[in-house]
Coordinates of C-alpha atoms and ligand atoms in Angstrom, one line a residue:
X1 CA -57.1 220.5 43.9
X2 CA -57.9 219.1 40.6
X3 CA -56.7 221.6 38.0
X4 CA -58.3 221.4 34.4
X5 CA -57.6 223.6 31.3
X6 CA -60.2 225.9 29.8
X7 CA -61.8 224.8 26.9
X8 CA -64.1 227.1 24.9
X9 CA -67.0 227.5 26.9
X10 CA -70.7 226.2 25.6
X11 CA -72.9 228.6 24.2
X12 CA -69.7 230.7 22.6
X13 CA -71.1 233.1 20.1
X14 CA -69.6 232.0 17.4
X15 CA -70.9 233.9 13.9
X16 CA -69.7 236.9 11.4
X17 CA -70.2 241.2 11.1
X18 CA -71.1 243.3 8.9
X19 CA -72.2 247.3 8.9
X20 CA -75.0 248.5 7.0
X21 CA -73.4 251.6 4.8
X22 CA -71.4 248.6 3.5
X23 CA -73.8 246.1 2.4
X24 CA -77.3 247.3 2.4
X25 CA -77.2 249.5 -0.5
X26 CA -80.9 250.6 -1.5
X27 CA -79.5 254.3 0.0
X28 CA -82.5 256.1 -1.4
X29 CA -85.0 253.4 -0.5
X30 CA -88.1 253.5 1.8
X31 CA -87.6 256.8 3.5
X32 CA -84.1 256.5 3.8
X33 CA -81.9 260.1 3.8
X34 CA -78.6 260.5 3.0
X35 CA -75.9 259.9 5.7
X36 CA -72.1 261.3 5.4
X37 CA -70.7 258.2 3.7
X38 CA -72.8 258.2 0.9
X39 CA -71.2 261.2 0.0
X40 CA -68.4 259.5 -0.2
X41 CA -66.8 258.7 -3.9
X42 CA -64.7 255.4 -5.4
X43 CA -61.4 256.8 -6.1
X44 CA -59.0 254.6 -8.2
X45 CA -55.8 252.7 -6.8
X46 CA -54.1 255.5 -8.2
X47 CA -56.0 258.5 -7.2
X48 CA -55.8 256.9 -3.6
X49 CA -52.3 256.2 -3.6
X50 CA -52.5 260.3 -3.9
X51 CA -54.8 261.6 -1.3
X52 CA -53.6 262.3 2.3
X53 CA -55.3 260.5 4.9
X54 CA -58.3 257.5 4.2
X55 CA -60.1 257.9 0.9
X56 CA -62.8 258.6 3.0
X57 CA -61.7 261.7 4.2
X58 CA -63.0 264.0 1.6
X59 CA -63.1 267.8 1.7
X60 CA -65.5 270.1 1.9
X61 CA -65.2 271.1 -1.7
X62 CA -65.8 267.7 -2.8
X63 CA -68.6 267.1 -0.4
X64 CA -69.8 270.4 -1.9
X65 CA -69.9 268.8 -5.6
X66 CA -71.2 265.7 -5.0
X67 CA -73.8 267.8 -3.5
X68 CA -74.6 269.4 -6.8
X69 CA -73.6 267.1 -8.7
X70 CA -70.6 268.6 -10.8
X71 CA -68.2 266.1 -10.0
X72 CA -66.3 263.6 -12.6
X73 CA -66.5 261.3 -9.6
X74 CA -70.2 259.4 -10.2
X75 CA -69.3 255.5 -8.7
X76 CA -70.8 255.1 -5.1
X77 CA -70.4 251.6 -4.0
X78 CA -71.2 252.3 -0.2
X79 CA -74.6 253.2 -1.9
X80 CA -75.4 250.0 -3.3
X81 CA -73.2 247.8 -0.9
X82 CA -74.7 244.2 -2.1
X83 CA -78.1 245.0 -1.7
X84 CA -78.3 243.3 1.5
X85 CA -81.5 245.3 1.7
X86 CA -83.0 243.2 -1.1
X87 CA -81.1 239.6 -0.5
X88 CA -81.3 239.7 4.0
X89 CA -83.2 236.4 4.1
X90 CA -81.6 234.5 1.6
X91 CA -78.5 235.8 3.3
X92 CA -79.4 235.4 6.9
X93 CA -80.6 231.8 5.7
X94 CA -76.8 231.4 4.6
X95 CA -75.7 232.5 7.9
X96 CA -77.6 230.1 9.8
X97 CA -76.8 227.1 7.2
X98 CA -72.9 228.4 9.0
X99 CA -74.5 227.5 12.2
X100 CA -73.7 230.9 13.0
X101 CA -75.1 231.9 16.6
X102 CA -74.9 235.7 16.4
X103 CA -74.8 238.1 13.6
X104 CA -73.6 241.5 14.3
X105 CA -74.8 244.5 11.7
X106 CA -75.3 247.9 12.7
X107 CA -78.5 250.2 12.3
X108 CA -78.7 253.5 9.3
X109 CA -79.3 256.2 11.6
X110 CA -80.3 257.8 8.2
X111 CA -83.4 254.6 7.6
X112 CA -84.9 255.8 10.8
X113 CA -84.5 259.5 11.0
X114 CA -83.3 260.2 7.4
X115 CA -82.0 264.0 8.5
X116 CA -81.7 263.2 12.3
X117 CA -84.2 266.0 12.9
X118 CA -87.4 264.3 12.4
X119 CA -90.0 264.2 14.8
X120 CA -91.4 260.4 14.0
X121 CA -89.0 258.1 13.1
X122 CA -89.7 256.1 9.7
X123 CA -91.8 253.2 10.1
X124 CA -90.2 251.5 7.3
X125 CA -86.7 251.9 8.8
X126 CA -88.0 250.2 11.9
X127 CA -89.9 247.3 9.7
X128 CA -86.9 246.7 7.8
X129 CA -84.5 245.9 11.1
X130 CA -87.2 244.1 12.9
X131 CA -87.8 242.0 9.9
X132 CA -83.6 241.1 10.1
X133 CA -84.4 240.6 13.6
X134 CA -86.8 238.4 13.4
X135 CA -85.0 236.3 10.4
X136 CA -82.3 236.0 13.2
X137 CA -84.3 234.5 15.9
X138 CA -86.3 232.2 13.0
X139 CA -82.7 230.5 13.3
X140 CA -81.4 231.2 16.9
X141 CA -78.9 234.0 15.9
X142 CA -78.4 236.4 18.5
X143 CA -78.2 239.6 16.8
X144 CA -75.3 242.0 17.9
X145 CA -76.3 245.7 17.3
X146 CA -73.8 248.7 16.6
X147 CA -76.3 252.2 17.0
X148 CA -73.4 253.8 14.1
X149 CA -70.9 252.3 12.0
X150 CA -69.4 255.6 11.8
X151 CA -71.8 257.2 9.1
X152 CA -74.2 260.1 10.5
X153 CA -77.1 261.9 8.8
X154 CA -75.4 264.4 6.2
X155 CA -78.0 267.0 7.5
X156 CA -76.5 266.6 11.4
X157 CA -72.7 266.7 10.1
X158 CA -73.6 269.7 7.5
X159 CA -75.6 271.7 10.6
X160 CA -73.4 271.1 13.6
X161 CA -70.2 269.9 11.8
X162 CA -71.4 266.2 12.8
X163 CA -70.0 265.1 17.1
X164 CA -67.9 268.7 17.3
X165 CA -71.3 270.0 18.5
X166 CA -73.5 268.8 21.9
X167 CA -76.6 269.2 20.1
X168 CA -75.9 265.8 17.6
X169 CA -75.7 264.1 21.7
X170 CA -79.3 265.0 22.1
X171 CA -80.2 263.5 18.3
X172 CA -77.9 260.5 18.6
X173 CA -80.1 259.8 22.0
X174 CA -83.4 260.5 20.5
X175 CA -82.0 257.9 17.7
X176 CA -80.8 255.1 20.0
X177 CA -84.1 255.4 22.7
X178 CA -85.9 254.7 19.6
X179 CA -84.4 251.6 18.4
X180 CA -84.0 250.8 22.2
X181 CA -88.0 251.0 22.6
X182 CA -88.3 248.9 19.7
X183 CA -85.7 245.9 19.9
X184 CA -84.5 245.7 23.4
X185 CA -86.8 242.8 24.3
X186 CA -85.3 241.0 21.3
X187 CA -82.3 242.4 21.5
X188 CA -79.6 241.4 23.9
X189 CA -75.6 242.9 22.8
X190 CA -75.4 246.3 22.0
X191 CA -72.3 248.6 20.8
X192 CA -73.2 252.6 20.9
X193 CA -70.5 253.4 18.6
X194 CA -67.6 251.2 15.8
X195 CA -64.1 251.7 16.5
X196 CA -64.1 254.6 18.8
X197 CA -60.8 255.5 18.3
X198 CA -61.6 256.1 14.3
X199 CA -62.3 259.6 15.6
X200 CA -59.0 260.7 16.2
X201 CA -57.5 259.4 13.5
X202 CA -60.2 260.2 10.9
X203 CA -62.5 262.7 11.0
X204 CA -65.3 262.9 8.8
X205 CA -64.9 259.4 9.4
X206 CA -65.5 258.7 12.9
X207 CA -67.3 262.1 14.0
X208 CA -68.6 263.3 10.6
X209 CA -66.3 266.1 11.1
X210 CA -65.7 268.5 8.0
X211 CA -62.4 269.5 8.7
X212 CA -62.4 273.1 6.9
X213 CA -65.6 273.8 9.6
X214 CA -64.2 273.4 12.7
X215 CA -65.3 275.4 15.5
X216 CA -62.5 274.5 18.6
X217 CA -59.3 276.0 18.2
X218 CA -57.6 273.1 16.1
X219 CA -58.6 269.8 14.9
X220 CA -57.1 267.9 17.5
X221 CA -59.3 269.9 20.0
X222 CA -62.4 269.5 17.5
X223 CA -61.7 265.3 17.1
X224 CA -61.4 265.4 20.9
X225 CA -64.3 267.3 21.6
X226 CA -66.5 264.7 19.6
X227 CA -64.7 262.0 21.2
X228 CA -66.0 263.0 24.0
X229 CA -69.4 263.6 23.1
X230 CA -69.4 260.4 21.9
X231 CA -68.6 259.0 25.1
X232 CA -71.3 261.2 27.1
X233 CA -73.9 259.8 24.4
X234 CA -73.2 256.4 25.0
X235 CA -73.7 256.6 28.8
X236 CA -76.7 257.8 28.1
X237 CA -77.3 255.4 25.9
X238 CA -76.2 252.9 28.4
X239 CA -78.4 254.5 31.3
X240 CA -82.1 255.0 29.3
X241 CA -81.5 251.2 28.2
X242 CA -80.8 249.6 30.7
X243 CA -83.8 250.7 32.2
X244 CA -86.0 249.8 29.4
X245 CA -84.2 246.3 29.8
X246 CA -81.7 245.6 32.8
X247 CA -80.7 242.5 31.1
X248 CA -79.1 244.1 28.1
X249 CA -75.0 244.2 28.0
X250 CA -73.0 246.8 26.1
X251 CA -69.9 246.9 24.7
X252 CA -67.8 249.6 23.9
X253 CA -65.5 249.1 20.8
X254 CA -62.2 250.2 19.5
X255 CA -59.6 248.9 16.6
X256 CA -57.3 247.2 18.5
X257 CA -54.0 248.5 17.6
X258 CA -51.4 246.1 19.3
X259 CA -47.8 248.0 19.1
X260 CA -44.7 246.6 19.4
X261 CA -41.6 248.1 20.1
X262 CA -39.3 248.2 17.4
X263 CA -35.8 247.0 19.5
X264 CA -35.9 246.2 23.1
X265 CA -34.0 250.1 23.7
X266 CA -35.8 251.8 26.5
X267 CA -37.1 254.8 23.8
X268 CA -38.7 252.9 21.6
X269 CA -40.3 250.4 24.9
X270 CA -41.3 253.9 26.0
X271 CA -42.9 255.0 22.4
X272 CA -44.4 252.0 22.2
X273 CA -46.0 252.9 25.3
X274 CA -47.3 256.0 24.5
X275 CA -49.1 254.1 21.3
X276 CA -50.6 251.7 23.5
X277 CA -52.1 254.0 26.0
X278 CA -53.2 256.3 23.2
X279 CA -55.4 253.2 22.1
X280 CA -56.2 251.5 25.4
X281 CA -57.9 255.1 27.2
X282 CA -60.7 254.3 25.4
X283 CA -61.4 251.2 27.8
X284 CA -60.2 252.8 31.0
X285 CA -63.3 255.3 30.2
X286 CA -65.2 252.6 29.3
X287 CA -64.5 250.2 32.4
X288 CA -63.4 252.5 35.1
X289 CA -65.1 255.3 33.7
X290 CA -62.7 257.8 34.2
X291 CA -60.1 259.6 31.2
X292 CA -56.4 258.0 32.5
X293 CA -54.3 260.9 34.3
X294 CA -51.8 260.6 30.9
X295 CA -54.1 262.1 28.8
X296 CA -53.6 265.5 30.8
X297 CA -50.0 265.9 29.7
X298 CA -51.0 264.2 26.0
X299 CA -53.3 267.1 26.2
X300 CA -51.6 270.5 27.5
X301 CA -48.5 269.2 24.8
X302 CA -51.2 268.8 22.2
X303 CA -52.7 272.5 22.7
X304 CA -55.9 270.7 23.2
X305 CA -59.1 271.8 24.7
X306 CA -62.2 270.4 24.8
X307 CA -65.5 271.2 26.6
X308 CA -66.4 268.9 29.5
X309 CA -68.5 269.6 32.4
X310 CA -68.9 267.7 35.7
X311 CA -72.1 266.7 35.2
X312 CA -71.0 264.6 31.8
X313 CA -67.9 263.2 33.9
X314 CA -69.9 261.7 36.4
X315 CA -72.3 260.5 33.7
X316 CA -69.4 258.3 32.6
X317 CA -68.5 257.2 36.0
X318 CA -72.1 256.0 36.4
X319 CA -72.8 254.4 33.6
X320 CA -69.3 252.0 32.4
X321 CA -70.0 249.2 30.1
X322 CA -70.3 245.4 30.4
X323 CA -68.2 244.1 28.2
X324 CA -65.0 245.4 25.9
X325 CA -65.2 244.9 22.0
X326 CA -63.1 244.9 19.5
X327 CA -61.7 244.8 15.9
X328 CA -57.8 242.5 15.2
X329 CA -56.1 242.4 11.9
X330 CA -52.7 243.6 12.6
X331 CA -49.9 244.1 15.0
X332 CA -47.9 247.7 14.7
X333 CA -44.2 248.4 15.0
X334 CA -43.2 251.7 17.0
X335 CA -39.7 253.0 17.5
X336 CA -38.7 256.5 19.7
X337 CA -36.9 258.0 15.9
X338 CA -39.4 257.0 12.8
X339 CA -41.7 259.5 11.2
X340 CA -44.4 257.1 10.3
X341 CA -45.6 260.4 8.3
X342 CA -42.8 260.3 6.1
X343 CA -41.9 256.9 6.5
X344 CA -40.8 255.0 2.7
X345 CA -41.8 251.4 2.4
X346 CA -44.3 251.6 5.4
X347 CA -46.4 248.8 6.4
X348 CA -50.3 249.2 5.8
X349 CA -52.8 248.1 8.4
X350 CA -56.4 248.3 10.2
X351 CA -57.3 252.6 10.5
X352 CA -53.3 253.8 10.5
X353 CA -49.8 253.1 8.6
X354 CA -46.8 252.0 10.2
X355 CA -43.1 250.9 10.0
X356 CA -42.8 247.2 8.6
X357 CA -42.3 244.4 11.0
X358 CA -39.9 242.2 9.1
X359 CA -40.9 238.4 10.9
X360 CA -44.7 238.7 9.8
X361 CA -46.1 237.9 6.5
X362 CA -48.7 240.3 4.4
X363 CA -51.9 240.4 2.9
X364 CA -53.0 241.2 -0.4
X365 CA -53.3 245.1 1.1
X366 CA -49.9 244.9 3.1
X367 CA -51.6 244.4 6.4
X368 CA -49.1 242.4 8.4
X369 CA -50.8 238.6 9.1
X370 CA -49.8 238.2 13.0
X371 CA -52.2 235.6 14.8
X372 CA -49.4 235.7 17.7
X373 CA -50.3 239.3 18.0
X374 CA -53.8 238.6 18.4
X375 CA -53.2 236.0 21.6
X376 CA -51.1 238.7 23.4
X377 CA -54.0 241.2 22.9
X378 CA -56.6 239.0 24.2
X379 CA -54.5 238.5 27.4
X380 CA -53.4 242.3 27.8
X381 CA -57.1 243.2 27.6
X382 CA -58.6 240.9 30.1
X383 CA -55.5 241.0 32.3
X384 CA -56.0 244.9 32.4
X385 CA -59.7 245.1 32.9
X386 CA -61.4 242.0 33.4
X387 CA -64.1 242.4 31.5
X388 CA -65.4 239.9 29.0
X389 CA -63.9 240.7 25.7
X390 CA -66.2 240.2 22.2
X391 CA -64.1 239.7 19.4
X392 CA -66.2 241.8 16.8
X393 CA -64.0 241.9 13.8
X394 CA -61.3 239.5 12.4
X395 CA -60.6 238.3 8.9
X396 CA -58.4 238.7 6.3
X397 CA -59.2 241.4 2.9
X398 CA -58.3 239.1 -0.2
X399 CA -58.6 239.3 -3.8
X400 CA -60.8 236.3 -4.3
X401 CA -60.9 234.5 -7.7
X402 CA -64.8 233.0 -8.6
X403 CA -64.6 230.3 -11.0
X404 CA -67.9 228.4 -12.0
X405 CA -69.7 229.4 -9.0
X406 CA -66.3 228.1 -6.9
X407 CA -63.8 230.6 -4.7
X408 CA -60.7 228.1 -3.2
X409 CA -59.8 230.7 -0.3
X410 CA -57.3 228.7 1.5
X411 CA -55.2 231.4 2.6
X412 CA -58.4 233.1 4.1
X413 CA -59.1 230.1 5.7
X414 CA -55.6 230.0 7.0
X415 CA -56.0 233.0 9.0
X416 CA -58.7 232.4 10.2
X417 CA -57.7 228.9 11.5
X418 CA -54.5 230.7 13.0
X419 CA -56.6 233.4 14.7
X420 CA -59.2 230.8 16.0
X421 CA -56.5 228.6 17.5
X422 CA -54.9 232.0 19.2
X423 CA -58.7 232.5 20.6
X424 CA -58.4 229.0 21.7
X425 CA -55.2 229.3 23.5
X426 CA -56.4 232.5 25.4
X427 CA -59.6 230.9 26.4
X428 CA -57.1 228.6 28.1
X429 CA -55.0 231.4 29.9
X430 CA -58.6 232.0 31.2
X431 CA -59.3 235.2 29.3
X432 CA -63.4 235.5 28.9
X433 CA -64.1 235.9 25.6
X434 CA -67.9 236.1 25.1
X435 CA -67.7 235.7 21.0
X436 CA -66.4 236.3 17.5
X437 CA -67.5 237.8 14.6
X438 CA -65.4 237.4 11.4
X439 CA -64.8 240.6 9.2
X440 CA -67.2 239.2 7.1
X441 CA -70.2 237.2 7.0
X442 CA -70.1 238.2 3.6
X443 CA -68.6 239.6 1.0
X444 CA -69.4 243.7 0.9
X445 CA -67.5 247.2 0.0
X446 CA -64.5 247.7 1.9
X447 CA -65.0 250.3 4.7
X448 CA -61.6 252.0 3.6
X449 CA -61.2 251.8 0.4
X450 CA -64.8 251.6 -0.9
X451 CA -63.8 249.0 -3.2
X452 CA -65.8 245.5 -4.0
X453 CA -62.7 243.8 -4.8
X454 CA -61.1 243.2 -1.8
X455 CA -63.0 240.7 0.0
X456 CA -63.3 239.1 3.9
X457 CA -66.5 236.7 3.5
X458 CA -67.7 233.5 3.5
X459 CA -70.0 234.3 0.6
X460 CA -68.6 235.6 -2.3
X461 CA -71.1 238.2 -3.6
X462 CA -71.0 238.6 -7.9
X463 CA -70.5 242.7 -7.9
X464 CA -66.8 244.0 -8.7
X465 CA -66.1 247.9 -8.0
X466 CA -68.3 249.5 -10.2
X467 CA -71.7 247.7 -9.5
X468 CA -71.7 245.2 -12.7
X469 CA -72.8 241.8 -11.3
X470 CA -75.6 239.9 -11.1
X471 CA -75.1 240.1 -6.9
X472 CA -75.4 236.2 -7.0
X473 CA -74.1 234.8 -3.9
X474 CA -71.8 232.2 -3.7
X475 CA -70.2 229.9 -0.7
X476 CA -66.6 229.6 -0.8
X477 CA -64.3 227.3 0.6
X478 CA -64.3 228.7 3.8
X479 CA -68.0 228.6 4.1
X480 CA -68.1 224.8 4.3
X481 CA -64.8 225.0 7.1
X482 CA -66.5 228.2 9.2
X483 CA -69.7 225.8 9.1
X484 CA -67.6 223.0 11.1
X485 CA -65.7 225.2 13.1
X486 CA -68.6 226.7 14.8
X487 CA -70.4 222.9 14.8
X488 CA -67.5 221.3 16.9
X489 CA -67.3 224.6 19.4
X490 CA -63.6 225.0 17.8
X491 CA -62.4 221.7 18.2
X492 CA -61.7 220.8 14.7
X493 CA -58.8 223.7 14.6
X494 CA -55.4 222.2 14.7
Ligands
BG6_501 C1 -62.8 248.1 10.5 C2 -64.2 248.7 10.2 O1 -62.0 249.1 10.9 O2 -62.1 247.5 9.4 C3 -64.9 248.0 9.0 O3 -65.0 248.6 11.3 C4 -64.0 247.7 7.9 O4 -66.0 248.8 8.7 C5 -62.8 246.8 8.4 O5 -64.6 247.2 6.8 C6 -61.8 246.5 7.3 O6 -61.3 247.6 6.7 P1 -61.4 247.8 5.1 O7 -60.9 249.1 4.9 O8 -60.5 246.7 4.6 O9 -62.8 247.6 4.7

């Protein structure tokens, strides 16, 4: 027997993400209604270096004056993103000049039902995405959907304190049938829902939770419960679409939070553990369809409870996905004795803070830079499941420097090109990896910090964090070296 190395297969969908409360602005235009995170303020370095928890997380009493407008706070950048709405065809023309092969960007549930209670969806919601569609396929880019980057209608988290209630199942379905009856001829990849896991760690957040509402008997009962409404939602998802189109594939997505053990002591191998299967259940319901046997104890010693009935649980067994997505930027550091809580000198990362890891560099934001990391992921996922992995997230959140219509982002073309050659290297450990989508096609408002000025694309867009720009676009550096990694199928990576 002959034996030959992998190589990255043909027809690898090579291209770049994005999510539209982040760079579509125009949050008022055309119909659209207001979803949770335009609600959601700018708030200085230093007011954020203050607050518990994401910026994002805001409390009901601010919600409550945004509302009515009697707050000091009056800077959205989610709501103008960089008017993506306005520039799409230039920017998709951009994307295609990359040679990318599939864009991924997510649908406003709040463009096509603007309160999530409508009877008729909004025609111009619909024109709008098939018109980004159809720029897409002008150039042979697969589009990759996500149904919701996280942000619900304000109206669905305000009446049933967002996924803590089963009614929002029943409007995220009517929602996703609709885009389903619309684009799933065109439409191949589909992801129900971001970073699943965001809605444990961050509740208004991932389930459009208002903390100070909860109904279940504490809020790790409440995330939990919309956790798993989420999951219920997608197989339905997954079942009404894949009648309306047997050929479609769907992924379910998480943050990848690869943890290593601090010392090679069996308490902290064992902490790390728990991290890991605390971020890997999503997948087991996802592939196997079935919550792991751990997450009983995790739950009795959590004092959580959570509605589920039988009829949901074998709606989940029925109805697994097709393919495992996710987001890499960082690796995690676990030991059995350190308060990450209370933790000095922590190291930041993707979704959650952690202890430093002292043989890794950092970014700009302190998220350590761990390609290495990346490689053993790709093997412990596909080693585990055997599913074909999508690579929907990976860059590197820079302050970028535009001079004279130039941006020299070396280093952000140096993680890339160390992340790329880790993809490479598990494509030859035989790992399936169906694509890759850098964190960003271009430039837009960061998802955590709501800030312009860190930046992950290709294009640097001319905005900074309080909207004054002229929202020119502009290729940097790593424009020009994506363009030839993605023309010579990886091979020009050293
Ligand atoms: C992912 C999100 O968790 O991280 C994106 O899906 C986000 O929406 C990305 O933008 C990077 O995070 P941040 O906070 O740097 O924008």
């Amino acid at each position: 027997m002959k034996l030959e190395k992998m190589t990255m297969p043909e027809g690898f969908l090579w291209g770049g993400a994005s999510a539209a409360n982040q760079v579509e602005g125009a949050y008022d235009e055309d119909g659209k209604g207001i979803s949770t995170f335009d609600l959601i303020p700018f708030f200085t370095k230093e007011e954020r270096a203050t607050r518990k928890g994401l910026p994002s997380e805001i409390s009901e009493n601010e919600i409550e004056s945004v509302l009515n407008g009697v707050t000091n706070h009056i800077n959205f950048p989610k709501r103008r993103g960089v008017d993506f709405y306005h520039h799409y065809k230039s920017d998709i023309a951009l994307f295609a000049e990359m040679g990318f092969k599939v864009f991924r960007f997510s649908i406003g549930w709040t463009r096509i039902y603007p309160t999530g209670f409508e009877e008729q969806p909004n025609q111009k919601g619909l024109d709008f995405y098939r018109d980004v569609i159809n720029e897409c396929k002008k150039y042979n880019i697969e589009p990759l959907i996500t149904m919701s980057h996280y942000e619900i209608p304000w109206e669905v988290a305000d009446r049933y304190n967002g996924w803590e209630s089963k009614e929002t199942i029943d409007l995220f379905l009517n929602f996703a049938k609709t885009i389903l009856d619309e684009f799933a001829q065109d439409v191949k990849y589909w992801i129900p829902f971001n970073e699943m896991n965001m809605t444990l760690i961050s509740p208004y957040h991932g389930g459009g939770i208002i903390p100070e509402r909860i109904k279940s008997q504490n809020l790790m009962s409440a995330e939990f419960q919309a956790l798993h409404n989420q999951f219920v939602a997608g197989a339905k998802v997954l079942k009404y679409g894949r009648k309306v189109n047997p050929n479609l594939q769907f992924g379910c997505m998480i943050a990848r939070l690869e943890t290593y053990a601090e010392t090679c002591k069996s308490a902290d191998q064992l902490a790390a553990l728990r991290q890991e299967q605390m971020n890997v259940f999503y997948f087991e319901v996802a592939a196997i369809g079935e919550y792991p046997k751990y997450l009983n104890k995790y739950f009795i010693d959590n004092d959580i409870i959570f509605q589920q009935s039988e009829e949901e649980l074998s709606l989940l067994k029925e109805n697994t996905y097709d393919y495992l997505a996710f987001s890499y930027y960082n690796t995690y550091v676990k030991s059995s004795n350190v308060d990450e809580e209370t933790l000095d000198g922590k190291a930041s990362g993707n979704l959650v803070d952690a202890q430093p890891n002292a043989y890794v560099t950092i970014s700009d934001w302190g998220w350590p830079i761990d390609s290495t990391g990346f490689l053993i992921t790709l093997n412990k996922l596909y080693d585990k499941f055997r599913l074909p992995l999508f690579v929907t997230e990976n860059g590197l959140g820079a302050h970028d420097v535009m001079k004279e219509g130039h941006v020299h982002d070396d280093y952000r073309i140096a993680y890339l090109n160390d992340h790329i050659k880790a993809l490479k290297e598990a494509v030859e450990d035989g790992v399936e990896v169906l694509g890759y989508t850098t964190w960003t096609a271009i430039d837009l408002v960061s998802c955590g910090t709501n800030e312009m000025t860190k930046r992950y694309g290709f294009i640097y867009v001319d905005a900074d964090d309080y909207g004054i720009g002229t929202y020119d676009r502009y290729k940097k550096d790593s424009f020009y070296w994506y363009k030839d990694v993605i023309a010579s199928n990886g091979k020009n990576i050293d």
